[in-house]
């Protein structure tokens, strides 16, 4: 339980609502900043106007998945006002307060470092990334179906990267009957692809393996699909880039050549915000409980 734990939420989208609900169920005291348009009410949750004083007893500060912009603006779809994470707010936080965000920015990192506050990037955690790979892959399959005139069953699919998303994607494509070719650099990823009955290849061989590709899925956040690779793709091929922005594809050249290339980061929050929110809620509340236990339950 989180009885006696004071949690402040600043901004967010539908995913944040699931975290608020979970904290409420666990009896936390909740402060909501940037939620003036939120109609639902949750036990223990109070909408407040931000001031340094309200942060003095906060045990955890929870920001949206996207954190803040470089100028400190915090996204909030439930507010009709611009919210900027201010220096004096973090200065007022207790030393033990932990800041939770999906991803960080230099602005946020600088503030956390300035006041010696612990900053947890949830999307960097293996458990969150693996859970999120499920809605990410469902969204990728939806995009593939919507943007092709063939079935995925029997299609020639190339998956670049066998990390947390790539493995779930390759396994799912194989399960529905696609012919899956996995490009990777690490020997263990090539070995795992072989063990999964997929066709592995080293990324140095990519030009050879994309020549008959129907759909190319990239999960590697570096430029692994430049122009010299795209020229070897069939004209009907579809590229879906799941890597974080700006992706790993030369989109300008793909468009020039007439190949449809889609950048699709952040799919969990788009295709399944409730599920994505529950994933974050379960992880965040467990971390809050662990932090309280580490401080002797105070």
Tab-separated table of C-alpha atoms in Angstrom:
chain	number	residue	atom	x	y	z
A	1	UNK	CA	0.000	0.000	0.000
A	2	UNK	CA	0.962	3.649	-0.457
A	3	UNK	CA	-0.845	5.046	2.567
A	4	UNK	CA	0.843	8.263	3.620
A	5	UNK	CA	2.797	8.564	0.356
A	6	UNK	CA	2.294	11.886	-1.405
A	7	UNK	CA	2.539	11.719	-5.191
A	8	UNK	CA	2.395	14.728	-7.517
A	9	UNK	CA	1.413	14.314	-11.166
A	10	UNK	CA	2.256	17.032	-13.681
A	11	UNK	CA	0.517	16.711	-17.053
A	12	UNK	CA	0.187	13.640	-19.223
A	13	UNK	CA	-2.190	11.811	-21.518
A	14	UNK	CA	-4.549	8.833	-21.203
A	15	UNK	CA	-1.708	6.631	-19.962
A	16	UNK	CA	-1.231	8.882	-16.960
A	17	UNK	CA	-4.826	8.308	-15.897
A	18	UNK	CA	-4.109	4.612	-15.345
A	19	UNK	CA	-1.162	5.502	-13.105
A	20	UNK	CA	-3.351	7.905	-11.116
A	21	UNK	CA	-6.040	5.237	-10.695
A	22	UNK	CA	-3.505	2.677	-9.471
A	23	UNK	CA	-1.987	5.117	-6.970
A	24	UNK	CA	-5.495	5.960	-5.758
A	25	UNK	CA	-6.340	2.273	-5.293
A	26	UNK	CA	-3.200	1.909	-3.159
A	27	UNK	CA	-4.303	4.816	-0.910
A	28	UNK	CA	-1.694	7.380	-1.973
A	29	UNK	CA	-2.294	11.099	-1.461
A	30	UNK	CA	-2.345	12.554	-4.977
A	31	UNK	CA	-1.769	16.087	-6.230
A	32	UNK	CA	-2.854	16.773	-9.821
A	33	UNK	CA	-1.237	19.645	-11.725
A	34	UNK	CA	-2.438	20.334	-15.252
A	35	UNK	CA	-5.672	18.366	-15.004
A	36	UNK	CA	-8.276	21.138	-14.824
A	37	UNK	CA	-10.197	19.609	-17.767
A	38	UNK	CA	-10.223	16.114	-16.249
A	39	UNK	CA	-13.809	15.309	-15.281
A	40	UNK	CA	-13.204	12.006	-13.496
A	41	UNK	CA	-12.435	12.044	-9.791
A	42	UNK	CA	-10.332	9.593	-7.832
A	43	UNK	CA	-10.249	9.051	-4.054
A	44	UNK	CA	-7.323	10.868	-2.501
A	45	UNK	CA	-6.656	12.976	-5.596
A	46	UNK	CA	-6.827	16.772	-5.512
A	47	UNK	CA	-6.402	19.237	-8.376
A	48	UNK	CA	-4.017	21.992	-7.303
A	49	UNK	CA	-2.408	25.107	-8.701
A	50	UNK	CA	1.373	24.695	-8.661
A	51	UNK	CA	3.478	26.651	-6.180
A	52	UNK	CA	6.717	25.792	-4.409
A	53	UNK	CA	4.881	25.187	-1.137
A	54	UNK	CA	2.846	22.220	-2.400
A	55	UNK	CA	6.017	20.343	-3.389
A	56	UNK	CA	7.606	20.437	0.062
A	57	UNK	CA	6.066	17.139	1.237
A	58	UNK	CA	6.018	15.293	-2.112
A	59	UNK	CA	7.582	11.817	-2.102
A	60	UNK	CA	7.365	11.208	-5.858
A	61	UNK	CA	6.933	13.474	-8.871
A	62	UNK	CA	5.466	11.750	-11.922
A	63	UNK	CA	5.822	13.369	-15.343
A	64	UNK	CA	4.349	12.272	-18.699
A	65	UNK	CA	5.956	9.564	-20.796
A	66	UNK	CA	7.548	12.230	-23.002
A	67	UNK	CA	8.925	14.076	-19.963
A	68	UNK	CA	9.390	17.732	-20.815
A	69	UNK	CA	10.265	19.626	-23.946
A	70	UNK	CA	13.668	21.272	-24.177
A	71	UNK	CA	12.156	24.506	-22.894
A	72	UNK	CA	10.527	22.808	-19.898
A	73	UNK	CA	6.987	22.662	-21.276
A	74	UNK	CA	5.094	19.627	-19.976
A	75	UNK	CA	2.523	18.050	-22.260
A	76	UNK	CA	-0.961	17.797	-20.781
A	77	UNK	CA	-4.038	16.992	-22.818
A	78	UNK	CA	-6.186	17.613	-19.731
A	79	UNK	CA	-5.195	21.249	-19.348
A	80	UNK	CA	-6.100	24.366	-21.304
A	81	UNK	CA	-2.994	26.141	-20.016
A	82	UNK	CA	0.698	25.835	-20.837
A	83	UNK	CA	2.599	24.129	-18.022
A	84	UNK	CA	6.312	24.717	-17.591
A	85	UNK	CA	8.288	22.667	-15.070
A	86	UNK	CA	9.877	25.399	-12.977
A	87	UNK	CA	13.192	25.472	-11.197
A	88	UNK	CA	11.637	26.548	-7.887
A	89	UNK	CA	9.282	23.561	-7.869
A	90	UNK	CA	12.127	21.059	-7.923
A	91	UNK	CA	14.100	23.136	-5.441
A	92	UNK	CA	11.226	22.714	-2.967
A	93	UNK	CA	11.144	18.914	-3.265
A	94	UNK	CA	12.492	16.854	-0.339
A	95	UNK	CA	15.881	15.208	-0.864
A	96	UNK	CA	14.287	11.733	-0.958
A	97	UNK	CA	11.790	12.619	-3.690
A	98	UNK	CA	12.099	10.575	-6.880
A	99	UNK	CA	11.149	11.918	-10.310
A	100	UNK	CA	9.575	9.403	-12.700
A	101	UNK	CA	9.319	10.023	-16.430
A	102	UNK	CA	9.117	7.934	-19.565
A	103	UNK	CA	12.113	9.549	-21.213
A	104	UNK	CA	14.342	12.442	-20.245
A	105	UNK	CA	15.572	15.651	-21.834
A	106	UNK	CA	18.637	17.796	-21.092
A	107	UNK	CA	16.335	20.324	-19.388
A	108	UNK	CA	14.962	17.717	-16.992
A	109	UNK	CA	18.318	16.063	-16.382
A	110	UNK	CA	19.903	19.405	-15.586
A	111	UNK	CA	17.219	20.281	-13.024
A	112	UNK	CA	17.352	16.855	-11.366
A	113	UNK	CA	21.140	17.022	-11.180
A	114	UNK	CA	21.079	20.582	-9.841
A	115	UNK	CA	19.006	19.532	-6.833
A	116	UNK	CA	20.501	16.040	-6.493
A	117	UNK	CA	17.171	14.322	-7.169
A	118	UNK	CA	16.879	10.756	-8.425
A	119	UNK	CA	15.499	10.589	-11.976
A	120	UNK	CA	13.995	7.321	-13.227
A	121	UNK	CA	13.432	6.897	-16.986
A	122	UNK	CA	10.780	4.214	-17.198
A	123	UNK	CA	11.162	3.467	-20.911
A	124	UNK	CA	14.816	2.575	-20.324
A	125	UNK	CA	13.840	-0.298	-18.044
A	126	UNK	CA	13.860	-3.782	-19.538
A	127	UNK	CA	10.553	-4.776	-17.932
A	128	UNK	CA	8.694	-1.733	-19.293
A	129	UNK	CA	10.237	-2.114	-22.751
A	130	UNK	CA	9.338	-5.804	-22.940
A	131	UNK	CA	5.765	-5.215	-21.785
A	132	UNK	CA	5.473	-2.317	-24.247
A	133	UNK	CA	6.707	-4.518	-27.090
A	134	UNK	CA	3.284	-6.195	-27.115
A	135	UNK	CA	1.188	-3.137	-28.103
A	136	UNK	CA	4.085	-1.916	-30.262
A	137	UNK	CA	3.997	-5.102	-32.328
A	138	UNK	CA	0.206	-5.095	-32.562
A	139	UNK	CA	0.389	-1.530	-33.865
A	140	UNK	CA	3.118	-2.456	-36.346
A	141	UNK	CA	1.040	-5.342	-37.701
A	142	UNK	CA	-1.971	-3.037	-38.008
A	143	UNK	CA	0.101	-0.573	-40.033
A	144	UNK	CA	1.454	-3.351	-42.246
A	145	UNK	CA	-2.039	-4.660	-42.990
A	146	UNK	CA	-3.395	-1.182	-43.707
A	147	UNK	CA	-0.574	-0.262	-46.076
A	148	UNK	CA	-0.186	-3.428	-48.159
A	149	UNK	CA	-2.376	-5.439	-50.527
A	150	UNK	CA	-0.992	-8.833	-49.485
A	151	UNK	CA	-1.425	-11.032	-46.442
A	152	UNK	CA	1.281	-11.126	-43.814
A	153	UNK	CA	1.058	-14.898	-44.033
A	154	UNK	CA	3.565	-15.926	-46.668
A	155	UNK	CA	5.057	-12.441	-46.981
A	156	UNK	CA	8.796	-11.842	-46.998
A	157	UNK	CA	9.505	-9.768	-43.860
A	158	UNK	CA	12.853	-8.367	-42.783
A	159	UNK	CA	13.249	-7.389	-39.124
A	160	UNK	CA	16.286	-5.296	-38.241
A	161	UNK	CA	17.359	-5.740	-34.637
A	162	UNK	CA	16.498	-8.506	-32.193
A	163	UNK	CA	16.199	-6.417	-29.070
A	164	UNK	CA	13.163	-6.167	-26.834
A	165	UNK	CA	10.796	-5.082	-29.632
A	166	UNK	CA	12.517	-6.933	-32.468
A	167	UNK	CA	12.268	-10.294	-30.735
A	168	UNK	CA	8.537	-9.945	-30.050
A	169	UNK	CA	7.957	-8.731	-33.610
A	170	UNK	CA	9.961	-11.507	-35.279
A	171	UNK	CA	8.284	-14.184	-33.158
A	172	UNK	CA	4.796	-12.830	-33.929
A	173	UNK	CA	5.411	-12.578	-37.670
A	174	UNK	CA	6.741	-16.133	-37.714
A	175	UNK	CA	3.691	-17.347	-35.772
A	176	UNK	CA	1.273	-15.965	-38.381
A	177	UNK	CA	3.142	-17.559	-41.260
A	178	UNK	CA	5.462	-14.848	-42.564
A	179	UNK	CA	8.911	-15.676	-43.857
A	180	UNK	CA	11.080	-13.799	-41.387
A	181	UNK	CA	14.674	-12.668	-41.952
A	182	UNK	CA	16.423	-11.041	-38.999
A	183	UNK	CA	19.322	-8.624	-39.434
A	184	UNK	CA	21.567	-8.054	-36.417
A	185	UNK	CA	25.161	-7.408	-35.431
A	186	UNK	CA	25.499	-9.340	-32.180
A	187	UNK	CA	26.416	-12.999	-32.476
A	188	UNK	CA	23.973	-13.929	-29.724
A	189	UNK	CA	21.119	-12.273	-31.633
A	190	UNK	CA	22.018	-14.188	-34.791
A	191	UNK	CA	22.143	-17.407	-32.783
A	192	UNK	CA	18.784	-16.663	-31.140
A	193	UNK	CA	17.221	-15.994	-34.541
A	194	UNK	CA	18.396	-19.373	-35.741
A	195	UNK	CA	17.049	-21.028	-32.585
A	196	UNK	CA	13.654	-19.381	-33.272
A	197	UNK	CA	13.588	-20.980	-36.765
A	198	UNK	CA	14.097	-17.608	-38.432
A	199	UNK	CA	16.692	-16.727	-41.049
A	200	UNK	CA	19.485	-14.629	-39.507
A	201	UNK	CA	21.927	-12.412	-41.371
A	202	UNK	CA	24.579	-9.921	-40.347
A	203	UNK	CA	23.704	-6.311	-41.040
A	204	UNK	CA	26.682	-6.114	-43.367
A	205	UNK	CA	24.719	-8.435	-45.690
A	206	UNK	CA	21.541	-6.327	-45.662
A	207	UNK	CA	21.636	-5.408	-49.354
A	208	UNK	CA	21.414	-9.061	-50.300
A	209	UNK	CA	18.535	-9.837	-47.947
A	210	UNK	CA	16.217	-6.934	-48.819
A	211	UNK	CA	16.042	-7.660	-52.553
A	212	UNK	CA	12.844	-9.719	-52.243
A	213	UNK	CA	11.454	-7.955	-49.171
A	214	UNK	CA	7.738	-7.148	-48.930
A	215	UNK	CA	7.900	-5.391	-45.555
A	216	UNK	CA	10.977	-4.109	-43.766
A	217	UNK	CA	10.613	-3.436	-40.024
A	218	UNK	CA	13.407	-1.492	-38.365
A	219	UNK	CA	13.897	-1.391	-34.596
A	220	UNK	CA	17.494	-0.078	-34.538
A	221	UNK	CA	17.878	3.638	-33.599
A	222	UNK	CA	20.731	4.320	-36.005
A	223	UNK	CA	20.938	4.852	-39.768
A	224	UNK	CA	20.823	1.200	-40.870
A	225	UNK	CA	18.594	1.773	-43.924
A	226	UNK	CA	20.398	4.469	-45.947
A	227	UNK	CA	19.935	5.197	-49.642
A	228	UNK	CA	22.392	2.469	-50.694
A	229	UNK	CA	20.151	-0.106	-49.008
A	230	UNK	CA	16.855	1.341	-50.227
A	231	UNK	CA	17.952	1.064	-53.880
A	232	UNK	CA	17.938	-2.715	-53.456
A	233	UNK	CA	14.345	-2.868	-52.175
A	234	UNK	CA	11.532	-3.862	-54.560
A	235	UNK	CA	9.352	-0.940	-55.605
A	236	UNK	CA	6.335	-2.440	-53.802
A	237	UNK	CA	8.149	-2.769	-50.456
A	238	UNK	CA	6.857	-1.102	-47.307
A	239	UNK	CA	9.175	0.206	-44.590
A	240	UNK	CA	7.930	0.558	-41.000
A	241	UNK	CA	10.436	2.194	-38.678
A	242	UNK	CA	9.762	1.471	-35.009
A	243	UNK	CA	12.977	3.017	-33.720
A	244	UNK	CA	12.891	6.168	-31.644
A	245	UNK	CA	12.827	9.469	-33.517
A	246	UNK	CA	14.445	10.231	-36.004
A	247	UNK	CA	14.526	6.515	-36.822
A	248	UNK	CA	17.031	4.536	-38.845
A	249	UNK	CA	15.735	5.083	-42.386
A	250	UNK	CA	16.581	7.620	-45.078
A	251	UNK	CA	12.981	8.762	-45.499
A	252	UNK	CA	13.853	11.426	-48.060
A	253	UNK	CA	15.380	8.914	-50.438
A	254	UNK	CA	12.616	6.378	-49.844
A	255	UNK	CA	10.040	8.982	-50.879
A	256	UNK	CA	12.139	9.946	-53.898
A	257	UNK	CA	12.208	6.329	-55.006
A	258	UNK	CA	8.462	5.911	-54.452
A	259	UNK	CA	8.754	3.497	-51.529
A	260	UNK	CA	6.352	4.080	-48.667
A	261	UNK	CA	8.284	4.501	-45.410
A	262	UNK	CA	6.485	5.141	-42.124
A	263	UNK	CA	8.042	6.340	-38.883
A	264	UNK	CA	6.051	4.918	-35.985
A	265	UNK	CA	7.550	5.620	-32.555
A	266	UNK	CA	5.366	5.610	-29.442
A	267	UNK	CA	2.865	3.052	-30.731
A	268	UNK	CA	1.776	1.768	-27.278
A	269	UNK	CA	0.287	5.128	-26.361
A	270	UNK	CA	-1.424	5.390	-29.750
A	271	UNK	CA	-2.913	1.947	-30.334
A	272	UNK	CA	-3.473	0.844	-26.724
A	273	UNK	CA	-3.228	3.762	-24.270
A	274	UNK	CA	-5.109	1.934	-21.513
A	275	UNK	CA	-2.826	-1.097	-21.699
A	276	UNK	CA	0.264	1.111	-21.972
A	277	UNK	CA	-0.948	3.079	-18.958
A	278	UNK	CA	-1.514	-0.056	-16.912
A	279	UNK	CA	2.010	-1.229	-17.721
A	280	UNK	CA	3.408	2.044	-16.391
A	281	UNK	CA	1.046	2.011	-13.409
A	282	UNK	CA	2.142	-1.437	-12.265
A	283	UNK	CA	5.836	-0.622	-12.586
A	284	UNK	CA	5.627	2.850	-11.022
A	285	UNK	CA	3.605	1.758	-8.002
A	286	UNK	CA	5.941	-1.168	-7.383
A	287	UNK	CA	8.896	1.222	-7.487
A	288	UNK	CA	7.112	3.589	-5.092
A	289	UNK	CA	6.530	0.748	-2.648
A	290	UNK	CA	10.174	-0.313	-2.897
A	291	UNK	CA	11.352	3.261	-2.292
A	292	UNK	CA	9.165	3.503	0.833
A	293	UNK	CA	10.516	0.220	2.125
A	294	UNK	CA	14.066	1.380	1.510
A	295	UNK	CA	13.348	4.476	3.628
A	296	UNK	CA	11.884	2.375	6.414
A	297	UNK	CA	8.268	2.847	5.367
A	298	UNK	CA	8.368	6.590	5.962
